[in-house]
mmCIF file of C-alpha atoms in Angstrom:
data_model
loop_
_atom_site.group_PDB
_atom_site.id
_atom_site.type_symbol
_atom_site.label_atom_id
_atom_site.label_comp_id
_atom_site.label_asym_id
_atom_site.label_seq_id
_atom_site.Cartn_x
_atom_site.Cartn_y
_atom_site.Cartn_z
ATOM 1 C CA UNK A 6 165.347 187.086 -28.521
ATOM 2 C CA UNK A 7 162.882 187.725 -25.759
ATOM 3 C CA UNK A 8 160.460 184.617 -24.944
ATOM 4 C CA UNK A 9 156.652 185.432 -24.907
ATOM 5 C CA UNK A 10 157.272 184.745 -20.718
ATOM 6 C CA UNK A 11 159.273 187.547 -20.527
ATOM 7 C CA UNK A 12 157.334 189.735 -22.523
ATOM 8 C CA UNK A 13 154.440 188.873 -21.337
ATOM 9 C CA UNK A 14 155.387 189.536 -17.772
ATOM 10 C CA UNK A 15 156.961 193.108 -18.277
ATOM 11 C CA UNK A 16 154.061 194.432 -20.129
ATOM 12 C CA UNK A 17 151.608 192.798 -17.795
ATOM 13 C CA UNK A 18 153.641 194.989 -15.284
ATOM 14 C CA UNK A 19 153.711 197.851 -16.906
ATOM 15 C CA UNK A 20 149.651 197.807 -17.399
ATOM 16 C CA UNK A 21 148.791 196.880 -13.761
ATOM 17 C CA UNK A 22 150.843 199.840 -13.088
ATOM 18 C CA UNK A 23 148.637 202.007 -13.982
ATOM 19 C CA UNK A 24 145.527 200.011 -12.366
ATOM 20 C CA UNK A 25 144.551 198.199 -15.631
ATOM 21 C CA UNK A 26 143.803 194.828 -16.669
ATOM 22 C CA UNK A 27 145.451 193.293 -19.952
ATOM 23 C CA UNK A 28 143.010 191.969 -22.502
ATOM 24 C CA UNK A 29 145.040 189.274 -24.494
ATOM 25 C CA UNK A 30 143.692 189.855 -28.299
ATOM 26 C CA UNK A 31 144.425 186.060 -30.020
ATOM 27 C CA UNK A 32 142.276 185.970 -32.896
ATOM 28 C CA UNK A 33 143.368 183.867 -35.526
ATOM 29 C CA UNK A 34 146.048 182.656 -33.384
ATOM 30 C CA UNK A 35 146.179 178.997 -32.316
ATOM 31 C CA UNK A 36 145.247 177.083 -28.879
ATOM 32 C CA UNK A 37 148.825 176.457 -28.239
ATOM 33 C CA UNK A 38 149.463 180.299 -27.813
ATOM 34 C CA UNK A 39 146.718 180.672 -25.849
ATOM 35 C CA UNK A 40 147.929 177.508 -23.343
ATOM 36 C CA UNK A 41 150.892 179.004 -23.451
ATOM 37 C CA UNK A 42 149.468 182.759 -21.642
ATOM 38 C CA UNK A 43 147.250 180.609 -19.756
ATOM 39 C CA UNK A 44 149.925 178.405 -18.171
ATOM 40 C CA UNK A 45 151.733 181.739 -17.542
ATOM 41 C CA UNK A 46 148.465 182.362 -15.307
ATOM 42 C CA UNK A 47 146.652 184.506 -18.108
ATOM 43 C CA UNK A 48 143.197 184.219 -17.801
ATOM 44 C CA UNK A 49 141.676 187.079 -19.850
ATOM 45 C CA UNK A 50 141.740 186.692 -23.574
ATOM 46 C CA UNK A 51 139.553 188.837 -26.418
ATOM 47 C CA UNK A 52 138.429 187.167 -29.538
ATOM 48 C CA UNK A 53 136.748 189.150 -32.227
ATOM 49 C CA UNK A 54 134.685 186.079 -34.549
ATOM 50 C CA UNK A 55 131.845 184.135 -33.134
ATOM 51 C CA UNK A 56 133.080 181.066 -34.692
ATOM 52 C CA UNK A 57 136.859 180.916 -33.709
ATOM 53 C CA UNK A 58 135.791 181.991 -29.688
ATOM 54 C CA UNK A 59 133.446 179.005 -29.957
ATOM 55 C CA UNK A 60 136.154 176.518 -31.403
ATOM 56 C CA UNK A 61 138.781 178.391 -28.954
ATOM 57 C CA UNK A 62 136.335 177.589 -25.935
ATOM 58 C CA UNK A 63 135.903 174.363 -26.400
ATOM 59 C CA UNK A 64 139.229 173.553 -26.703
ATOM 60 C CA UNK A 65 140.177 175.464 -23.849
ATOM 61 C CA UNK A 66 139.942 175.414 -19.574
ATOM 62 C CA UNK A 67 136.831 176.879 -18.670
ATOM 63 C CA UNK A 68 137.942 179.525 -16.186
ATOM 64 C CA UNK A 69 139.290 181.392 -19.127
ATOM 65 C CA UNK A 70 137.770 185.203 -18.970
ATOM 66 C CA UNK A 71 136.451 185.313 -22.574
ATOM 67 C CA UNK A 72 136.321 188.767 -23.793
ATOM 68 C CA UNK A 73 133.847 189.500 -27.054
ATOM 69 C CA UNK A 74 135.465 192.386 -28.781
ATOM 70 C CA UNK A 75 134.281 192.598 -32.277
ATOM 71 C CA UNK A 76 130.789 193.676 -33.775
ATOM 72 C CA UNK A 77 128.277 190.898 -32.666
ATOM 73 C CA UNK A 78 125.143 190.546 -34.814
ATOM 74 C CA UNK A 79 121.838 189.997 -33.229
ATOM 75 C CA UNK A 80 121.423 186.731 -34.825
ATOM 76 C CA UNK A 81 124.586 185.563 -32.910
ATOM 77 C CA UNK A 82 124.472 186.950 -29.485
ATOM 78 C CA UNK A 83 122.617 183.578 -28.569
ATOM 79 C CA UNK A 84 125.795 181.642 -29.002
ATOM 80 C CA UNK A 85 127.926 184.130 -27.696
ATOM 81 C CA UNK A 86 126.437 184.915 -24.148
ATOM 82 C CA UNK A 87 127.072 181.252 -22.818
ATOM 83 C CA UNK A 88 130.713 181.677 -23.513
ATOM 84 C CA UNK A 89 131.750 185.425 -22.081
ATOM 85 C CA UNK A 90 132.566 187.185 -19.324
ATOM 86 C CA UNK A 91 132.477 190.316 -20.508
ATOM 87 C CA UNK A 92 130.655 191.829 -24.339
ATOM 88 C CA UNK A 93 132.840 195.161 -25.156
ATOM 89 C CA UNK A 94 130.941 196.205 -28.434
ATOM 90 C CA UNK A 95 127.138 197.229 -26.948
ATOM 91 C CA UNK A 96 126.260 199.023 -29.957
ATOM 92 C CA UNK A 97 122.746 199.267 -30.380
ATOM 93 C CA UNK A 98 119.664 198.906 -28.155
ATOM 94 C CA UNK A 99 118.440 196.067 -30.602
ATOM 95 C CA UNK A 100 121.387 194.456 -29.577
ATOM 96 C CA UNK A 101 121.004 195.140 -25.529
ATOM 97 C CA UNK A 102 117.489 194.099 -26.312
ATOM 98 C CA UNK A 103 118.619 190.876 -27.995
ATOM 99 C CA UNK A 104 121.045 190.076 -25.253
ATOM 100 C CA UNK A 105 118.851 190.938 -23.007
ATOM 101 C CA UNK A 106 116.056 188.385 -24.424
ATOM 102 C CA UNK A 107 118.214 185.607 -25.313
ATOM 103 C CA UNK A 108 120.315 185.385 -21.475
ATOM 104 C CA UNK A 109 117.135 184.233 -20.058
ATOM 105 C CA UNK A 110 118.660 183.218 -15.609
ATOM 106 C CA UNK A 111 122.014 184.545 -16.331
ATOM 107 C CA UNK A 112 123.386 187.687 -16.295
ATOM 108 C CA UNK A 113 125.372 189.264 -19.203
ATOM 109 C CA UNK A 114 127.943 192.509 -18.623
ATOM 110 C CA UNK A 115 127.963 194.661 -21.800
ATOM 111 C CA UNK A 116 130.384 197.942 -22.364
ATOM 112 C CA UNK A 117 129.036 200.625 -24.292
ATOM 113 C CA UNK A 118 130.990 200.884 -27.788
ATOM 114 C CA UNK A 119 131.453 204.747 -28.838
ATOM 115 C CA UNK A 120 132.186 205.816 -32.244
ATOM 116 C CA UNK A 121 135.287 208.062 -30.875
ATOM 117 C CA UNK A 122 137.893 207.869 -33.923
ATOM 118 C CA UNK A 123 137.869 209.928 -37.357
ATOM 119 C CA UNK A 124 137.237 206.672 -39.416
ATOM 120 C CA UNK A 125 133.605 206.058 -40.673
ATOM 121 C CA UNK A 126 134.344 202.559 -40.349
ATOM 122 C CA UNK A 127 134.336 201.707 -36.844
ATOM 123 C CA UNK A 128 131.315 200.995 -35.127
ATOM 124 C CA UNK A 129 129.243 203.420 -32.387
ATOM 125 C CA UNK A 130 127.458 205.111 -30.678
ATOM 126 C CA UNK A 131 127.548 208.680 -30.413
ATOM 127 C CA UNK A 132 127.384 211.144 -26.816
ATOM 128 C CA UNK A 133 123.503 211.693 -28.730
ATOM 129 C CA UNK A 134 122.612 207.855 -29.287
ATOM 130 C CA UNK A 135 124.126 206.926 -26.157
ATOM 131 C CA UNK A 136 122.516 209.151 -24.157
ATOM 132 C CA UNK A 137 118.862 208.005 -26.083
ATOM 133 C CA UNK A 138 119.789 204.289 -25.367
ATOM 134 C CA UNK A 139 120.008 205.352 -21.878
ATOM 135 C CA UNK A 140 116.854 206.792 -21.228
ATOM 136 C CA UNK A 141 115.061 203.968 -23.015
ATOM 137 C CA UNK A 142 116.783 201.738 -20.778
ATOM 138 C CA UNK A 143 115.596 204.364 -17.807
ATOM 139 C CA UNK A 144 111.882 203.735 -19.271
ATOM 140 C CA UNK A 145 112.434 199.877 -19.655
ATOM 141 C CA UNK A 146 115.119 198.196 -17.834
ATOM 142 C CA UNK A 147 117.361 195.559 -18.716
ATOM 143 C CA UNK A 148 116.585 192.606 -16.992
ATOM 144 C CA UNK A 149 119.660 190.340 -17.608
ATOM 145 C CA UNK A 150 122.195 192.571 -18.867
ATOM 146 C CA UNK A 151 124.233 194.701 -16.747
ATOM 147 C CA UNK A 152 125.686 197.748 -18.584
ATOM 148 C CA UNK A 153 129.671 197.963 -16.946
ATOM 149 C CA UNK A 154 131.347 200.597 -18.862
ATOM 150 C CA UNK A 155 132.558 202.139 -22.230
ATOM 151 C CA UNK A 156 134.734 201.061 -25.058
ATOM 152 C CA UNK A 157 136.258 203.075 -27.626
ATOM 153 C CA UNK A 158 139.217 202.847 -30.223
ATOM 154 C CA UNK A 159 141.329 205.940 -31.146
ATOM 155 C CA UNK A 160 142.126 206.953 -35.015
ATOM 156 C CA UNK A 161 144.928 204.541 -35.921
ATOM 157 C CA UNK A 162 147.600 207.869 -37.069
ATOM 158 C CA UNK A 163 150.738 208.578 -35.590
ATOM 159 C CA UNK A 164 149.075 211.775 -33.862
ATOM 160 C CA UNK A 165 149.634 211.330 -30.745
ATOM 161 C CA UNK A 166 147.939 214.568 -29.652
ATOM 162 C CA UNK A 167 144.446 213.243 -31.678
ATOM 163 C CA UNK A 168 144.553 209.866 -29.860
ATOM 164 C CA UNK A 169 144.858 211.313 -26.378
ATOM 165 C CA UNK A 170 141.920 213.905 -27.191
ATOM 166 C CA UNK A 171 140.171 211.004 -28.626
ATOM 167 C CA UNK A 172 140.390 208.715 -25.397
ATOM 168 C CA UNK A 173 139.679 211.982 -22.824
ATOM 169 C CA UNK A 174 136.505 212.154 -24.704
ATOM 170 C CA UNK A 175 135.466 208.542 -24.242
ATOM 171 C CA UNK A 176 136.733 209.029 -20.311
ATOM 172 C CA UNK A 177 134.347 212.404 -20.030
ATOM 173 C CA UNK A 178 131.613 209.960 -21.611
ATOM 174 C CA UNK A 179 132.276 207.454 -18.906
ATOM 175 C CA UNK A 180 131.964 209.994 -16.198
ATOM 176 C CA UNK A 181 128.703 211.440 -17.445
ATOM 177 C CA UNK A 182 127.000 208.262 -17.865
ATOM 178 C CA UNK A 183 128.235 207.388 -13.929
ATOM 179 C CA UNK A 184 127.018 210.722 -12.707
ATOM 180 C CA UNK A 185 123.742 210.750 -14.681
ATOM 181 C CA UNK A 186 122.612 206.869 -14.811
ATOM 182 C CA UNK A 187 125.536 204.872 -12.833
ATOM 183 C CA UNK A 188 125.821 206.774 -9.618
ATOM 184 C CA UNK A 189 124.741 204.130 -7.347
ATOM 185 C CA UNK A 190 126.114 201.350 -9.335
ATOM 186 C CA UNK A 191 129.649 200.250 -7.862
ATOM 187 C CA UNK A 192 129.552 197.569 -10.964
ATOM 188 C CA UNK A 193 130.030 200.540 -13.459
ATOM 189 C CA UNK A 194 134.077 201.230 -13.586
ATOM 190 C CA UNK A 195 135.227 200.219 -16.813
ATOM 191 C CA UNK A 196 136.979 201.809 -19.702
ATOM 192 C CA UNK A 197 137.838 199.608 -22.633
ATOM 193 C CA UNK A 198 140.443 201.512 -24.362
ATOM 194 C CA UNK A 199 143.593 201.272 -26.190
ATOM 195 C CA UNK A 200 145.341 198.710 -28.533
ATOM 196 C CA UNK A 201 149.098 197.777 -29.312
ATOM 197 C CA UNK A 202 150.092 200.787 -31.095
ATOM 198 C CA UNK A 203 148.173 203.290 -28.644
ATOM 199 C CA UNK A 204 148.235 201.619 -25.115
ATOM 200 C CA UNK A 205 150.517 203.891 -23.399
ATOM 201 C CA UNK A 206 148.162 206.898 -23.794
ATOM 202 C CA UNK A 207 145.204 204.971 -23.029
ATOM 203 C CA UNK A 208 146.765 203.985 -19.666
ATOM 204 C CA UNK A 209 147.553 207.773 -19.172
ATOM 205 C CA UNK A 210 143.725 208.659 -20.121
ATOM 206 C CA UNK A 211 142.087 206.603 -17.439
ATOM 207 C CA UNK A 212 141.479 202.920 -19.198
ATOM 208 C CA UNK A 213 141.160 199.913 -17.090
ATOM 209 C CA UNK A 214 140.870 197.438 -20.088
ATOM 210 C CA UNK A 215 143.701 197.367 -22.734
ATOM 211 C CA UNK A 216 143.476 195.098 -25.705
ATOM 212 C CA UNK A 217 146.258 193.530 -26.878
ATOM 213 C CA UNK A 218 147.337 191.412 -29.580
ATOM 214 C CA UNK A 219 150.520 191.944 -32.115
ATOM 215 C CA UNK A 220 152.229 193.494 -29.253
ATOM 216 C CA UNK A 221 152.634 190.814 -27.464
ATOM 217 C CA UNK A 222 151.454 187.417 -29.964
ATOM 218 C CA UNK A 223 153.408 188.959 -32.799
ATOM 219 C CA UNK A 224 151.709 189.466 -36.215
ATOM 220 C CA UNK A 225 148.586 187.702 -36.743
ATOM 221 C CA UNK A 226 149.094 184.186 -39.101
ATOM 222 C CA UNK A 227 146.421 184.669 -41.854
#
């Protein structure tokens, strides 16, 4: 059976191949996983719950990259932004605004989430919305938060066809919002894309961020 240092190390391999970064997904996982990546000299890890990434943190060396990857609610960005290095769900303008607001001397990098899949479900924002919470940004900057990229998740089908249309459209989002608002800005570069089941042709569609969990923690304990 293959030990999580020799997984770990081949698919951390395979995604700096292609000129990504992996994104170690350990909700509801415990600390001694996350010791045990971190020993391996892991340092980026995505939690999805406000709660469990503040328990996780606390427990946990503080040069840990802590990635926010699940819908954050207004009323919780406060405890959030002390504890990241990076937000990947920017939904809203309320919620830039509300980062924004509540970062006060630091700085917090946000990725713009877009609504690429067929399910209703996920969260969003569409080449319309985004484009709108761009030009009210244009009209009244952010003053704390700094706007890095795009994030995106693909249909979960066996299509494999569908997924890779779905993540060139979040990569032709990414290059229109460099060439019309980013052009100057050598911090804007990333793409958040891909999962376990669809990292391979997120790596072939341009991402620089994959998120990973049951691919290389095993199934989540409940």
């Amino acid at each position: 059976m293959e030990s999580l240092s020799d997984h770990y190390n081949a698919l951390s391999r395979e995604i700096a191949s292609s000129g990504a970064r992996l994104v170690a997904v350990t909700k509801t996982h415990p600390v001694e996983k996350i010791r045990e990546l971190y020993e391996l000299g892991h340092r980026d890890f995505g939690e999805n719950r406000v709660s469990e990434l503040v328990e996780k943190y606390e427990q946990l060396p503080k040069d840990i990259n802590w990635h926010f990857i699940g819908h954050l609610q207004r009323n919780k960005a406060k405890h959030v932004i002390p504890l990241v290095s990076l937000i990947h769900s920017g939904d809203s303008l309320r919620l830039l605004r509300e980062l924004d607001k509540r970062s006060d001397d630091s700085r917090t990098d946000v990725l713009l989430q877009y609504h690429i899949a067929e399910e209703e479900s996920k969260y969003g924002l569409t080449r319309e919305t985004g484009r709108q919470l761009m030009e009210s940004v244009r009209e009244e900057p952010l003053h704390h938060v700094r706007i890095v990229g795009v994030m995106g998740m693909a249909t979960y089908t066996e299509n494999e066809e569908q997924v890779a249309e779905e993540f060139r459209t979040l990569h032709e989002i990414y290059a229109e919002l460099k060439a019309a608002y980013f052009e100057e800005d050598p911090a804007f570069t990333e793409i958040s894309m891909g999962m376990s089941n669809d990292y391979p042709i997120a790596l072939k569609q341009g991402s620089t961020l994959v998120r990973i969990g049951s691919r290389l923690l095993g199934e989540r304990p409940q």
